[in-house]
JSON list of C-alpha atoms and ligand atoms in Angstrom, two decimals:
[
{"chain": "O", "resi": 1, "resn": "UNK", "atom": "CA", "xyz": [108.68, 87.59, 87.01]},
{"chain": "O", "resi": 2, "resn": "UNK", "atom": "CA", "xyz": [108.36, 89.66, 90.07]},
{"chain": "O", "resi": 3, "resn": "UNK", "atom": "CA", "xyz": [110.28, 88.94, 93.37]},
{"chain": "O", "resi": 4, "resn": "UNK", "atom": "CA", "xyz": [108.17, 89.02, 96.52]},
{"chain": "O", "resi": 5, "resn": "UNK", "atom": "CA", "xyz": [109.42, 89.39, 100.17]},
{"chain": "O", "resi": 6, "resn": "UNK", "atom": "CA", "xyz": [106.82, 89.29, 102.85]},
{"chain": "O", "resi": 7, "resn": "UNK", "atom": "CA", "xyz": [107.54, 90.53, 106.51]},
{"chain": "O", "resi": 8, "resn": "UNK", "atom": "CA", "xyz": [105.37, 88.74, 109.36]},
{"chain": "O", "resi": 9, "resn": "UNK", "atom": "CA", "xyz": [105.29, 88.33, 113.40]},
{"chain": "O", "resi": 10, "resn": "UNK", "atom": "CA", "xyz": [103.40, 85.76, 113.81]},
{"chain": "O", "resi": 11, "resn": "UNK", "atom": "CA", "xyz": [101.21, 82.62, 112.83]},
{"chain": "O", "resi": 12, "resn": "UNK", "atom": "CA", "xyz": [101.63, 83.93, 109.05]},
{"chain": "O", "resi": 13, "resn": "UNK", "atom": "CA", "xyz": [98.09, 83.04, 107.59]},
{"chain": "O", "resi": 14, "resn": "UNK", "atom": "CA", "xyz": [98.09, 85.88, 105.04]},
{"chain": "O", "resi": 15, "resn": "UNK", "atom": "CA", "xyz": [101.27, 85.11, 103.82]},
{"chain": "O", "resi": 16, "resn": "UNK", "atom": "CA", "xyz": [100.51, 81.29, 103.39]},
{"chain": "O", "resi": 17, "resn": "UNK", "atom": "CA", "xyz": [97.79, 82.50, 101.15]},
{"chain": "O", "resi": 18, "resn": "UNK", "atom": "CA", "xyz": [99.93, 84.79, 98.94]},
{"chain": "O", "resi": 19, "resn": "UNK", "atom": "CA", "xyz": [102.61, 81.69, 98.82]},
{"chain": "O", "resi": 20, "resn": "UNK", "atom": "CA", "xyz": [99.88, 79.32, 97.63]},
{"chain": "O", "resi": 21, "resn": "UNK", "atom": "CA", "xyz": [98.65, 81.87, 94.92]},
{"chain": "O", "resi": 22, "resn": "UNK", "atom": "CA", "xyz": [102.09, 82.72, 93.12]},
{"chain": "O", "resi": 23, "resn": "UNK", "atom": "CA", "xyz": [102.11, 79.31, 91.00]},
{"chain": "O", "resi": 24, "resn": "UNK", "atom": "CA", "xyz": [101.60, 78.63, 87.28]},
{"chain": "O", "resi": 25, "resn": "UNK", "atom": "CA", "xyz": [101.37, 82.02, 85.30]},
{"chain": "O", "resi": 26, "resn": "UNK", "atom": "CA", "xyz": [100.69, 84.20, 88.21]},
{"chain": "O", "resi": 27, "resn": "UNK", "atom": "CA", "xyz": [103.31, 87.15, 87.73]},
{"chain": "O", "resi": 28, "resn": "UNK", "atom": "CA", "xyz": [105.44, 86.78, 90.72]},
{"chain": "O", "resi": 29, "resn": "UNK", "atom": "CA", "xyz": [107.18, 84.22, 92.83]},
{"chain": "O", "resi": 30, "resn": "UNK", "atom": "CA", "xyz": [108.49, 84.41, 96.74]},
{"chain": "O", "resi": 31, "resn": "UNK", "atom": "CA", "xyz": [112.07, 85.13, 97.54]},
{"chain": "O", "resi": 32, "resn": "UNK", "atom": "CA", "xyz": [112.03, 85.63, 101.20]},
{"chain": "O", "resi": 33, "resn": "UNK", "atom": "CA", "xyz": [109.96, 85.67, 104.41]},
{"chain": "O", "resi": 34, "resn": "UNK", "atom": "CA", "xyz": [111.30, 87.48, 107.22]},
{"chain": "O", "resi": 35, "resn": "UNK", "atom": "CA", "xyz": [109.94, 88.48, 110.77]},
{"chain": "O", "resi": 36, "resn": "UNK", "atom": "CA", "xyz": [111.51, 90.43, 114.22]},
{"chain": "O", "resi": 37, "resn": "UNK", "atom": "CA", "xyz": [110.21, 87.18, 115.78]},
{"chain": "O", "resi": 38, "resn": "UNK", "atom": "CA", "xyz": [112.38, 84.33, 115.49]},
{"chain": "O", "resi": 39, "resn": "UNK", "atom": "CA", "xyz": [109.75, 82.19, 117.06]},
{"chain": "O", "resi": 40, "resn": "UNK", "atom": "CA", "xyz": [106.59, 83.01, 114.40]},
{"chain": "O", "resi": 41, "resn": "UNK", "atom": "CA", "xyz": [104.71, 80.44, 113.64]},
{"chain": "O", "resi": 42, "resn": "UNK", "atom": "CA", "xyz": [105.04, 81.72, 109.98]},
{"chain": "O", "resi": 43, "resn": "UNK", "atom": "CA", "xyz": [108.91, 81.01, 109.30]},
{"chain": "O", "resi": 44, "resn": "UNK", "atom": "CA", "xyz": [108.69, 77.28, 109.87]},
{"chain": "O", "resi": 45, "resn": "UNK", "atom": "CA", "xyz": [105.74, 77.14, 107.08]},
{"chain": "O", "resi": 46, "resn": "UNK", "atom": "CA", "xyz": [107.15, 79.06, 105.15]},
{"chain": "O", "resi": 47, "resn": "UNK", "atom": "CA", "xyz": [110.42, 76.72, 105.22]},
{"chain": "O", "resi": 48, "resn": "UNK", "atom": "CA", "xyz": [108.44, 73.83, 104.68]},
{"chain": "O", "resi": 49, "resn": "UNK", "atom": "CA", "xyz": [107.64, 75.80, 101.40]},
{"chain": "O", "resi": 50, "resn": "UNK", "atom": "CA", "xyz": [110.82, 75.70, 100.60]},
{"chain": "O", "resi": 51, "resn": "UNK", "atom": "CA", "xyz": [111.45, 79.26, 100.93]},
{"chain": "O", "resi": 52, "resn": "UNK", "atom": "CA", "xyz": [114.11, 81.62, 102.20]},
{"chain": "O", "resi": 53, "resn": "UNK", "atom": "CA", "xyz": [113.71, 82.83, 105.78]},
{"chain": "O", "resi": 54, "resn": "UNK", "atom": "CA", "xyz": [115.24, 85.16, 107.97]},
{"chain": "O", "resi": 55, "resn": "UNK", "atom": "CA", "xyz": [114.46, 86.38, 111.82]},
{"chain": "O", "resi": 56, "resn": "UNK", "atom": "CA", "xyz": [115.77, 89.71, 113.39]},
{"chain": "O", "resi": 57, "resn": "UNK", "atom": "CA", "xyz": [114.86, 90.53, 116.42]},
{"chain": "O", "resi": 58, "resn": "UNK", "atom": "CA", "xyz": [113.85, 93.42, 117.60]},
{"chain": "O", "resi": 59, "resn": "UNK", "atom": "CA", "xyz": [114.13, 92.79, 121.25]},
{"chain": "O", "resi": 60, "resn": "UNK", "atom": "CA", "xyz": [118.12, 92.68, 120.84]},
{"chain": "O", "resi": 61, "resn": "UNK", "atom": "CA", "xyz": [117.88, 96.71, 119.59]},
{"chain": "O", "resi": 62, "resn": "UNK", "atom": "CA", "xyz": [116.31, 97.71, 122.08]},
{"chain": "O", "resi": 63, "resn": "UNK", "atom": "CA", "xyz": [114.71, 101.26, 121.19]},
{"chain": "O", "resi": 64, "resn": "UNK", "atom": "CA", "xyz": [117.30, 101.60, 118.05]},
{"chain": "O", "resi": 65, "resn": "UNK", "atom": "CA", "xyz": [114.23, 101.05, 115.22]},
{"chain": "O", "resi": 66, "resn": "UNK", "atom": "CA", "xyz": [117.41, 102.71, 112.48]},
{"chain": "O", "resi": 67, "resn": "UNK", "atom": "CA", "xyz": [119.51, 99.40, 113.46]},
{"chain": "O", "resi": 68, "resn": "UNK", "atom": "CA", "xyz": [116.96, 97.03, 113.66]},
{"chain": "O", "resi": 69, "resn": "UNK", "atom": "CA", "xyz": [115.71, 98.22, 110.63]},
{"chain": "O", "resi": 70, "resn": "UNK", "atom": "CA", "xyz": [119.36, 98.07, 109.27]},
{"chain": "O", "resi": 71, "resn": "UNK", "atom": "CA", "xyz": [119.60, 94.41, 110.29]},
{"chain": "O", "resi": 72, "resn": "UNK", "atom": "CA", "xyz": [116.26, 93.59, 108.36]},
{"chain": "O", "resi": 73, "resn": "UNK", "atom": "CA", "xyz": [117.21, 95.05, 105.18]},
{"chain": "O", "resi": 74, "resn": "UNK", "atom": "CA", "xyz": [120.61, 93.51, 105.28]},
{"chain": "O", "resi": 75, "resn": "UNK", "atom": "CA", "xyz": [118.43, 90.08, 104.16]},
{"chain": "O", "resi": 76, "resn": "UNK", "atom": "CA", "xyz": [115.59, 92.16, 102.38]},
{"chain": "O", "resi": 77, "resn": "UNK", "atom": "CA", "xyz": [118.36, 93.63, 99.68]},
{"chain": "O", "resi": 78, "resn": "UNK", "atom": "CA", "xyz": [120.06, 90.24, 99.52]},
{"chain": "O", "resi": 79, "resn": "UNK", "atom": "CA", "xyz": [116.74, 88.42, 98.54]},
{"chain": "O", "resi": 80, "resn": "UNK", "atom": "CA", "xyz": [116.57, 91.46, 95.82]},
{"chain": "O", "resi": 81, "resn": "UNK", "atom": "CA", "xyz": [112.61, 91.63, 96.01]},
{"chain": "O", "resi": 82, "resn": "UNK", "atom": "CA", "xyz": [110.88, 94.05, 93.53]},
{"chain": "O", "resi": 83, "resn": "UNK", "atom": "CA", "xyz": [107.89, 93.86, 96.07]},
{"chain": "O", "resi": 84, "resn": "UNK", "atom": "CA", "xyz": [107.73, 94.03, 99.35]},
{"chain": "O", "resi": 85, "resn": "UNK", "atom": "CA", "xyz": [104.18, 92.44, 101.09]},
{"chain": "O", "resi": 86, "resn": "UNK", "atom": "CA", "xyz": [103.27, 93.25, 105.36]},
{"chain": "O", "resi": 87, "resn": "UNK", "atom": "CA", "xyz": [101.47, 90.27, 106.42]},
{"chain": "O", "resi": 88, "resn": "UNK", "atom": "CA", "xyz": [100.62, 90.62, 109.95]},
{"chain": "O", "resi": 89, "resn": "UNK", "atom": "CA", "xyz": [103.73, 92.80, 110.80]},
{"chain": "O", "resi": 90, "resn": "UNK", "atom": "CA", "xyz": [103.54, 94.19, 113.81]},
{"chain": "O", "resi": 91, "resn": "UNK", "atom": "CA", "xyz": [106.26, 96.62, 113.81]},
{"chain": "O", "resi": 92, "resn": "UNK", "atom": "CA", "xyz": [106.03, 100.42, 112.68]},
{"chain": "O", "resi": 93, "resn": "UNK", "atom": "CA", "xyz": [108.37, 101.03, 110.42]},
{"chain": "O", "resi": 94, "resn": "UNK", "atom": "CA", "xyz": [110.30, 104.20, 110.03]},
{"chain": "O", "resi": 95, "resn": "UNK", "atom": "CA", "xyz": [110.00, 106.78, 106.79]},
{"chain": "O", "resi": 96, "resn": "UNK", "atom": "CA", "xyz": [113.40, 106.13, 106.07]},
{"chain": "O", "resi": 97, "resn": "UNK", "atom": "CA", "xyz": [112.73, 102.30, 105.57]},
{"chain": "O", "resi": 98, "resn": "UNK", "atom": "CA", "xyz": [109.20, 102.90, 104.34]},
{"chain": "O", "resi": 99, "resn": "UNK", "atom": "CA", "xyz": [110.62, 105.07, 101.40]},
{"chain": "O", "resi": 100, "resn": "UNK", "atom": "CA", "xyz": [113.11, 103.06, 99.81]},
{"chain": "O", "resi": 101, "resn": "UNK", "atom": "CA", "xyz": [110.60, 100.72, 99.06]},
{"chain": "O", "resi": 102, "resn": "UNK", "atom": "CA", "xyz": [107.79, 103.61, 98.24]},
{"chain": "O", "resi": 103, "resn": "UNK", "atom": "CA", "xyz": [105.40, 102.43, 95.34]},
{"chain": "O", "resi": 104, "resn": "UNK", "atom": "CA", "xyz": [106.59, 98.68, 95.95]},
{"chain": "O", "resi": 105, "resn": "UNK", "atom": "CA", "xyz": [105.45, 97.78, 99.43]},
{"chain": "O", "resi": 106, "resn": "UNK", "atom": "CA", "xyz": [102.06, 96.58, 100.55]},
{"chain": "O", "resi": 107, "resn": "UNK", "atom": "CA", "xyz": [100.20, 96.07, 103.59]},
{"chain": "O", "resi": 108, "resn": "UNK", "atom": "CA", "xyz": [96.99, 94.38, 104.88]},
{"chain": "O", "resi": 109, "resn": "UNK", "atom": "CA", "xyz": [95.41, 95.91, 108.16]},
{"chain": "O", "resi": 110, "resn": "UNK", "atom": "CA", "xyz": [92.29, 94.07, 109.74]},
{"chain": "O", "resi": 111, "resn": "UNK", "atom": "CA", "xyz": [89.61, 97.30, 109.25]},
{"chain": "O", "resi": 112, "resn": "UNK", "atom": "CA", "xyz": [87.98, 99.31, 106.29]},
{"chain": "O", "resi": 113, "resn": "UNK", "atom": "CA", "xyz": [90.45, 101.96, 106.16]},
{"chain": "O", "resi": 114, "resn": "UNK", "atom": "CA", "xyz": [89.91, 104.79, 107.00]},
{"chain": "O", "resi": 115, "resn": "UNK", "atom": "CA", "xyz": [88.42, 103.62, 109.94]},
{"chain": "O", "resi": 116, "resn": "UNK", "atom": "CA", "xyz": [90.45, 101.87, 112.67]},
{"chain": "O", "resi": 117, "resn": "UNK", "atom": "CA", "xyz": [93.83, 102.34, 111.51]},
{"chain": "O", "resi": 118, "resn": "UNK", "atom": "CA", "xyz": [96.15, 100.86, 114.64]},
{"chain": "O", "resi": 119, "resn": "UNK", "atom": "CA", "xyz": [95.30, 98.01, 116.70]},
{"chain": "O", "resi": 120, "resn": "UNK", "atom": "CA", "xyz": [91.79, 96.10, 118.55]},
{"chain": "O", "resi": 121, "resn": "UNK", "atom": "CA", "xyz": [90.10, 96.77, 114.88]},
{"chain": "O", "resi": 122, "resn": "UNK", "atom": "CA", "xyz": [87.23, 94.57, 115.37]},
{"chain": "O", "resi": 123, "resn": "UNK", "atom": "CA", "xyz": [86.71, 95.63, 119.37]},
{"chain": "O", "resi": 124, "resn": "UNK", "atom": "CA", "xyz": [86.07, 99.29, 118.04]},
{"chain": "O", "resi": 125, "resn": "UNK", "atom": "CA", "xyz": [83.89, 98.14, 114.79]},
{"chain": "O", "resi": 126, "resn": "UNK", "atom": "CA", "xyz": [81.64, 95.92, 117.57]},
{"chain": "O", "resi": 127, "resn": "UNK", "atom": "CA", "xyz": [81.90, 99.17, 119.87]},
{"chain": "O", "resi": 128, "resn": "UNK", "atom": "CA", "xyz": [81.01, 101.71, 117.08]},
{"chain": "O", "resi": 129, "resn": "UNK", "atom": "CA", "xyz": [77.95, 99.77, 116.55]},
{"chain": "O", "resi": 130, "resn": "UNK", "atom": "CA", "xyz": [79.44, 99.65, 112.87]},
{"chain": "O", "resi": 131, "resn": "UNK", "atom": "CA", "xyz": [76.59, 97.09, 110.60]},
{"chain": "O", "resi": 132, "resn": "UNK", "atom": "CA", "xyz": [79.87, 96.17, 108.41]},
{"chain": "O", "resi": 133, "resn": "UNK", "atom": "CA", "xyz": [83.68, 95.21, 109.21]},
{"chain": "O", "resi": 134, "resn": "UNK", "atom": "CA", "xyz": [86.63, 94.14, 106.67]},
{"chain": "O", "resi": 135, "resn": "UNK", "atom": "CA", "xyz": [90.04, 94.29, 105.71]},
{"chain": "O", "resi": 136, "resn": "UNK", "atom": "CA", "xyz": [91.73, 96.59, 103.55]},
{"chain": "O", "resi": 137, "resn": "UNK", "atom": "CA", "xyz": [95.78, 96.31, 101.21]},
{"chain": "O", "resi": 138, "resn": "UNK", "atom": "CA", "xyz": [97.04, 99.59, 100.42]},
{"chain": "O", "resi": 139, "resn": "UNK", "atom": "CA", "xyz": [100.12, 100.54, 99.68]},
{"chain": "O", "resi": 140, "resn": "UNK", "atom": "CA", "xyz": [102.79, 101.91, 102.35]},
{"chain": "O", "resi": 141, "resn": "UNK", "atom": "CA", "xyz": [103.14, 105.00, 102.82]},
{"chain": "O", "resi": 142, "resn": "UNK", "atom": "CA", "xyz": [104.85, 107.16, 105.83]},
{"chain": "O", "resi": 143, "resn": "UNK", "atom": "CA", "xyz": [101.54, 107.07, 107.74]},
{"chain": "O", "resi": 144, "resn": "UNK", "atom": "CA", "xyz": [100.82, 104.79, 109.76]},
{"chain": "O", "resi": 145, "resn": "UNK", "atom": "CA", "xyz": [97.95, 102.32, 107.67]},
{"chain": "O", "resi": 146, "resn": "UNK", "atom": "CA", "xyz": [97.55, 105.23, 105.34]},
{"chain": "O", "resi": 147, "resn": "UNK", "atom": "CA", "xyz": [98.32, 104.98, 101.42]},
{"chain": "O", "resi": 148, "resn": "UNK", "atom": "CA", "xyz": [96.57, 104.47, 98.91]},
{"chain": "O", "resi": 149, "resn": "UNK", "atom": "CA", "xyz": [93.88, 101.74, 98.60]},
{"chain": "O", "resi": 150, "resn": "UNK", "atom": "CA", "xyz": [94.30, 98.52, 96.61]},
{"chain": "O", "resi": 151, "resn": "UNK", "atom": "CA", "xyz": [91.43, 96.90, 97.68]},
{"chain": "O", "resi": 152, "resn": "UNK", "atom": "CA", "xyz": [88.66, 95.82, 100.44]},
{"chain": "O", "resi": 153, "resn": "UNK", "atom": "CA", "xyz": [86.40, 92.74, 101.59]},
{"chain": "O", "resi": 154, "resn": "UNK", "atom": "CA", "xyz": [83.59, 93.20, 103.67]},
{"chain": "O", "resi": 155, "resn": "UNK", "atom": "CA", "xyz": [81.99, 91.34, 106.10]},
{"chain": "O", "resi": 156, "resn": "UNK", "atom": "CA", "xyz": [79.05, 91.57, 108.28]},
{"chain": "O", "resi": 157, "resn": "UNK", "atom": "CA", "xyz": [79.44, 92.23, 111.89]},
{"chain": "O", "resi": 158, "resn": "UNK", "atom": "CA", "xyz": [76.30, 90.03, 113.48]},
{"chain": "O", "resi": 159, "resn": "UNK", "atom": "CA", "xyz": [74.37, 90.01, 116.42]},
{"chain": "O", "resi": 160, "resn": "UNK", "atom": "CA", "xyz": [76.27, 89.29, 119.33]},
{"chain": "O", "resi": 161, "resn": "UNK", "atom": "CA", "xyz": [79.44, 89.30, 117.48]},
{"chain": "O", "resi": 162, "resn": "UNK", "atom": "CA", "xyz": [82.78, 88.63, 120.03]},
{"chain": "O", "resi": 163, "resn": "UNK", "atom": "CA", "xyz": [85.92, 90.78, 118.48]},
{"chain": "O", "resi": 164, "resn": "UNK", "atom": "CA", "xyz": [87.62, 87.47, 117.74]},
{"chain": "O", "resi": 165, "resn": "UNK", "atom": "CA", "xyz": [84.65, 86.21, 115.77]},
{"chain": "O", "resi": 166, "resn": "UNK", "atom": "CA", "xyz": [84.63, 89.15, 113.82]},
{"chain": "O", "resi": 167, "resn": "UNK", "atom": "CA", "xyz": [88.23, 88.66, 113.50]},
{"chain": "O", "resi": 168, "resn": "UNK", "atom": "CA", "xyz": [87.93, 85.15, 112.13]},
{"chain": "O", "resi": 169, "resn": "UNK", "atom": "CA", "xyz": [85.44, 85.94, 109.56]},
{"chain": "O", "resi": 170, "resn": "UNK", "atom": "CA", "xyz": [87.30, 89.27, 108.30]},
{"chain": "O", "resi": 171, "resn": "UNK", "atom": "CA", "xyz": [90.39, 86.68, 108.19]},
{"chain": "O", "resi": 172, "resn": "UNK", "atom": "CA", "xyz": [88.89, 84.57, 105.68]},
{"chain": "O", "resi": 173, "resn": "UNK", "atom": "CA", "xyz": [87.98, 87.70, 103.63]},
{"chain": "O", "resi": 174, "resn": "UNK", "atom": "CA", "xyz": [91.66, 88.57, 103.86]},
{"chain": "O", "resi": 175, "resn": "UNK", "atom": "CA", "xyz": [93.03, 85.61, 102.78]},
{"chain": "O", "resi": 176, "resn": "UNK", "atom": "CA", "xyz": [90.76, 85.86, 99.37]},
{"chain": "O", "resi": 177, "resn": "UNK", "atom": "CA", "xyz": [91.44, 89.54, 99.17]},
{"chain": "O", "resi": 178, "resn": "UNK", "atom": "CA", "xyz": [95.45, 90.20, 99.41]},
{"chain": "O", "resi": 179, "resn": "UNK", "atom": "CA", "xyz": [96.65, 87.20, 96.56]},
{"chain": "O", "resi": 180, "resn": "UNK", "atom": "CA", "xyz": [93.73, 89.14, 94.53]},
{"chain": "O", "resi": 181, "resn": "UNK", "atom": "CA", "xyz": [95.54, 92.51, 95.03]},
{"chain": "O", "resi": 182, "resn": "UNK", "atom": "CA", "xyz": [99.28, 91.22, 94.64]},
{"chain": "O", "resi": 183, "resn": "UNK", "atom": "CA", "xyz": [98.18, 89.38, 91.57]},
{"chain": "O", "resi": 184, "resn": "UNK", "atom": "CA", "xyz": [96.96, 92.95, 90.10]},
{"chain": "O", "resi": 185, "resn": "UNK", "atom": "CA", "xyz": [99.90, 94.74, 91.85]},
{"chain": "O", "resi": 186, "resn": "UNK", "atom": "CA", "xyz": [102.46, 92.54, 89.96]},
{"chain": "O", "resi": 187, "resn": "UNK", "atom": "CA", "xyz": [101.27, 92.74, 86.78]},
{"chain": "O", "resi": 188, "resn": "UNK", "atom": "CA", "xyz": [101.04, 96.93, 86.77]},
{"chain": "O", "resi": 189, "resn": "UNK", "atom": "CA", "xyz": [97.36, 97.13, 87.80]},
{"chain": "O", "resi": 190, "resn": "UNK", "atom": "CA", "xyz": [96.96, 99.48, 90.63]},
{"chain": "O", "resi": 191, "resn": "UNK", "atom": "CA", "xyz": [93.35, 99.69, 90.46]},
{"chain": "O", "resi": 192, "resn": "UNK", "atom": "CA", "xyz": [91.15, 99.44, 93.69]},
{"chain": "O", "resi": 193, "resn": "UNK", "atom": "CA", "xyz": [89.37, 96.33, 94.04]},
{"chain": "O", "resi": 194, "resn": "UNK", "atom": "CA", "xyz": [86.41, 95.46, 96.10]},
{"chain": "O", "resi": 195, "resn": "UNK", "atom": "CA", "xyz": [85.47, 91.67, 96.52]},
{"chain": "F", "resi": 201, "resn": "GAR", "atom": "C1", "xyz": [95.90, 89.70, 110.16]},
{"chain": "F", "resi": 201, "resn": "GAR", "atom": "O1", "xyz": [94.57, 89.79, 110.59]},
{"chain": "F", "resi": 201, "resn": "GAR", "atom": "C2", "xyz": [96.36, 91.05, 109.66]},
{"chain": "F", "resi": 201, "resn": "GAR", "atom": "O2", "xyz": [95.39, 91.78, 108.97]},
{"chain": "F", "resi": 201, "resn": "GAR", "atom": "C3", "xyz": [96.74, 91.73, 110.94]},
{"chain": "F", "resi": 201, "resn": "GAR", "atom": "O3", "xyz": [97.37, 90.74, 111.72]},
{"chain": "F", "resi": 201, "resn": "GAR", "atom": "C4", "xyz": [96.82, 89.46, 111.36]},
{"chain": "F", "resi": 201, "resn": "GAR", "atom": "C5", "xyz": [97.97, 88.53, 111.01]},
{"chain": "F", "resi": 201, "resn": "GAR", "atom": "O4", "xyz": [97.54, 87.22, 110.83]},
{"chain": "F", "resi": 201, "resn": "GAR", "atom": "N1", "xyz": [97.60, 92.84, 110.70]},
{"chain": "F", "resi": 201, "resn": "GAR", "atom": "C6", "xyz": [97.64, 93.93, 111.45]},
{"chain": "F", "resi": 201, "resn": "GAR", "atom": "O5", "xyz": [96.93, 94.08, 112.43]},
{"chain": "F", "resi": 201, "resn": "GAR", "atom": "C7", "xyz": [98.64, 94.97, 110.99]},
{"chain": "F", "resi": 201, "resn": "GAR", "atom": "N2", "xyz": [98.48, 96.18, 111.73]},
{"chain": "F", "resi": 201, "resn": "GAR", "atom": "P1", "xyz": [98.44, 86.18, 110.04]},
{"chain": "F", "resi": 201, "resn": "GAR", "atom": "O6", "xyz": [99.82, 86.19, 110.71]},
{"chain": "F", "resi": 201, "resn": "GAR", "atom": "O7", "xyz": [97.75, 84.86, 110.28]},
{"chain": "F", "resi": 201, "resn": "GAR", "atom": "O8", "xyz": [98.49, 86.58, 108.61]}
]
């Protein structure tokens, strides 16, 4: 059975929907949830899952990422997670950080990577006059929302589409697409798929 640890900031959706899939003979279980936000929305459901949590901030490092990274792995190691799954964490990470847990972390970013790596995804899909938006889990890698791809929804981007209605409806694709990939991921299978 594989150990998951999921890092979030805020209201936690994604990782509610990789919680709810890791029951009956799926291949791993949750350990811990952690976030640089004490206040995310995520920690209290993920408590009321009955499952570890832990909050650094990030605020009290000021621009120190080595220490506030240090702090944050102090309860990663202790959880002892053989994966580690971003979930709407909105902190860049250093390479040091990123490669002790090279090959075993994951992330989910809000675009069709390549395109729109960073932040206001759906603004510069709407913008681009792109026909299609989605979501995309690839592994983490030293580049920012770079690595190699797990797997992708898609979604269409409609007539008079608002970036937070495009952001709702690639949010539902997400919440299909990560359990799919951490299902595969846990079991060995690190073949892209598209849903
Ligand atoms: C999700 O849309 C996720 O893809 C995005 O933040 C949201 C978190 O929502 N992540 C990023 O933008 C990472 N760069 P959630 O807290 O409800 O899962």
């Amino acid at each position: 059975m594989k150990r998951v640890a999921i890092l979030i900031s805020g209201g936690g959706s994604n990782m509610v929907a990789l919680v709810n899939s890791m029951t009956g003979d799926h291949p791993a279980r949750p350990v811990l949830v952690a976030s640089n936000d004490p206040a995310a929305g995520g920690l209290t459901k993920a408590a009321a899952h009955g499952i570890a949590t832990a909050a650094v901030d990030h605020r009290q490092f000021g621009r120190d990422r080595a220490a506030f990274e240090a702090a944050l792995l102090s309860h990663i190691e202790a959880a002892e997670p053989d994966i580690l799954c971003l979930a709407g964490f909105m902190r860049v990470l250093t390479p040091a950080f990123v490669e002790r847990f090279e090959g075993r972390m994951l992330n989910i970013h809000p675009s069709l990577l390549p395109k729109y790596p960073g932040l206001h995804t759906h603004q510069r899909a709407i913008e681009a006059g792109d026909a299609e938006a989605g979501c995309t889990v690839h592994e983490v890698t030293a580049v920012l929302d770079d690595g190699p791809i797990l797997g992708q929804a898609r979604v269409p981007v409609l007539p008079g589409d608002t970036a937070d209605a495009l952001a709702g409806r690639v949010l539902v694709q997400e919440h299909r697409l990560y359990p799919e990939v951490l299902r595969r991921y846990a079991a060995g299978d690190r073949t892209t798929v598209y849903l």
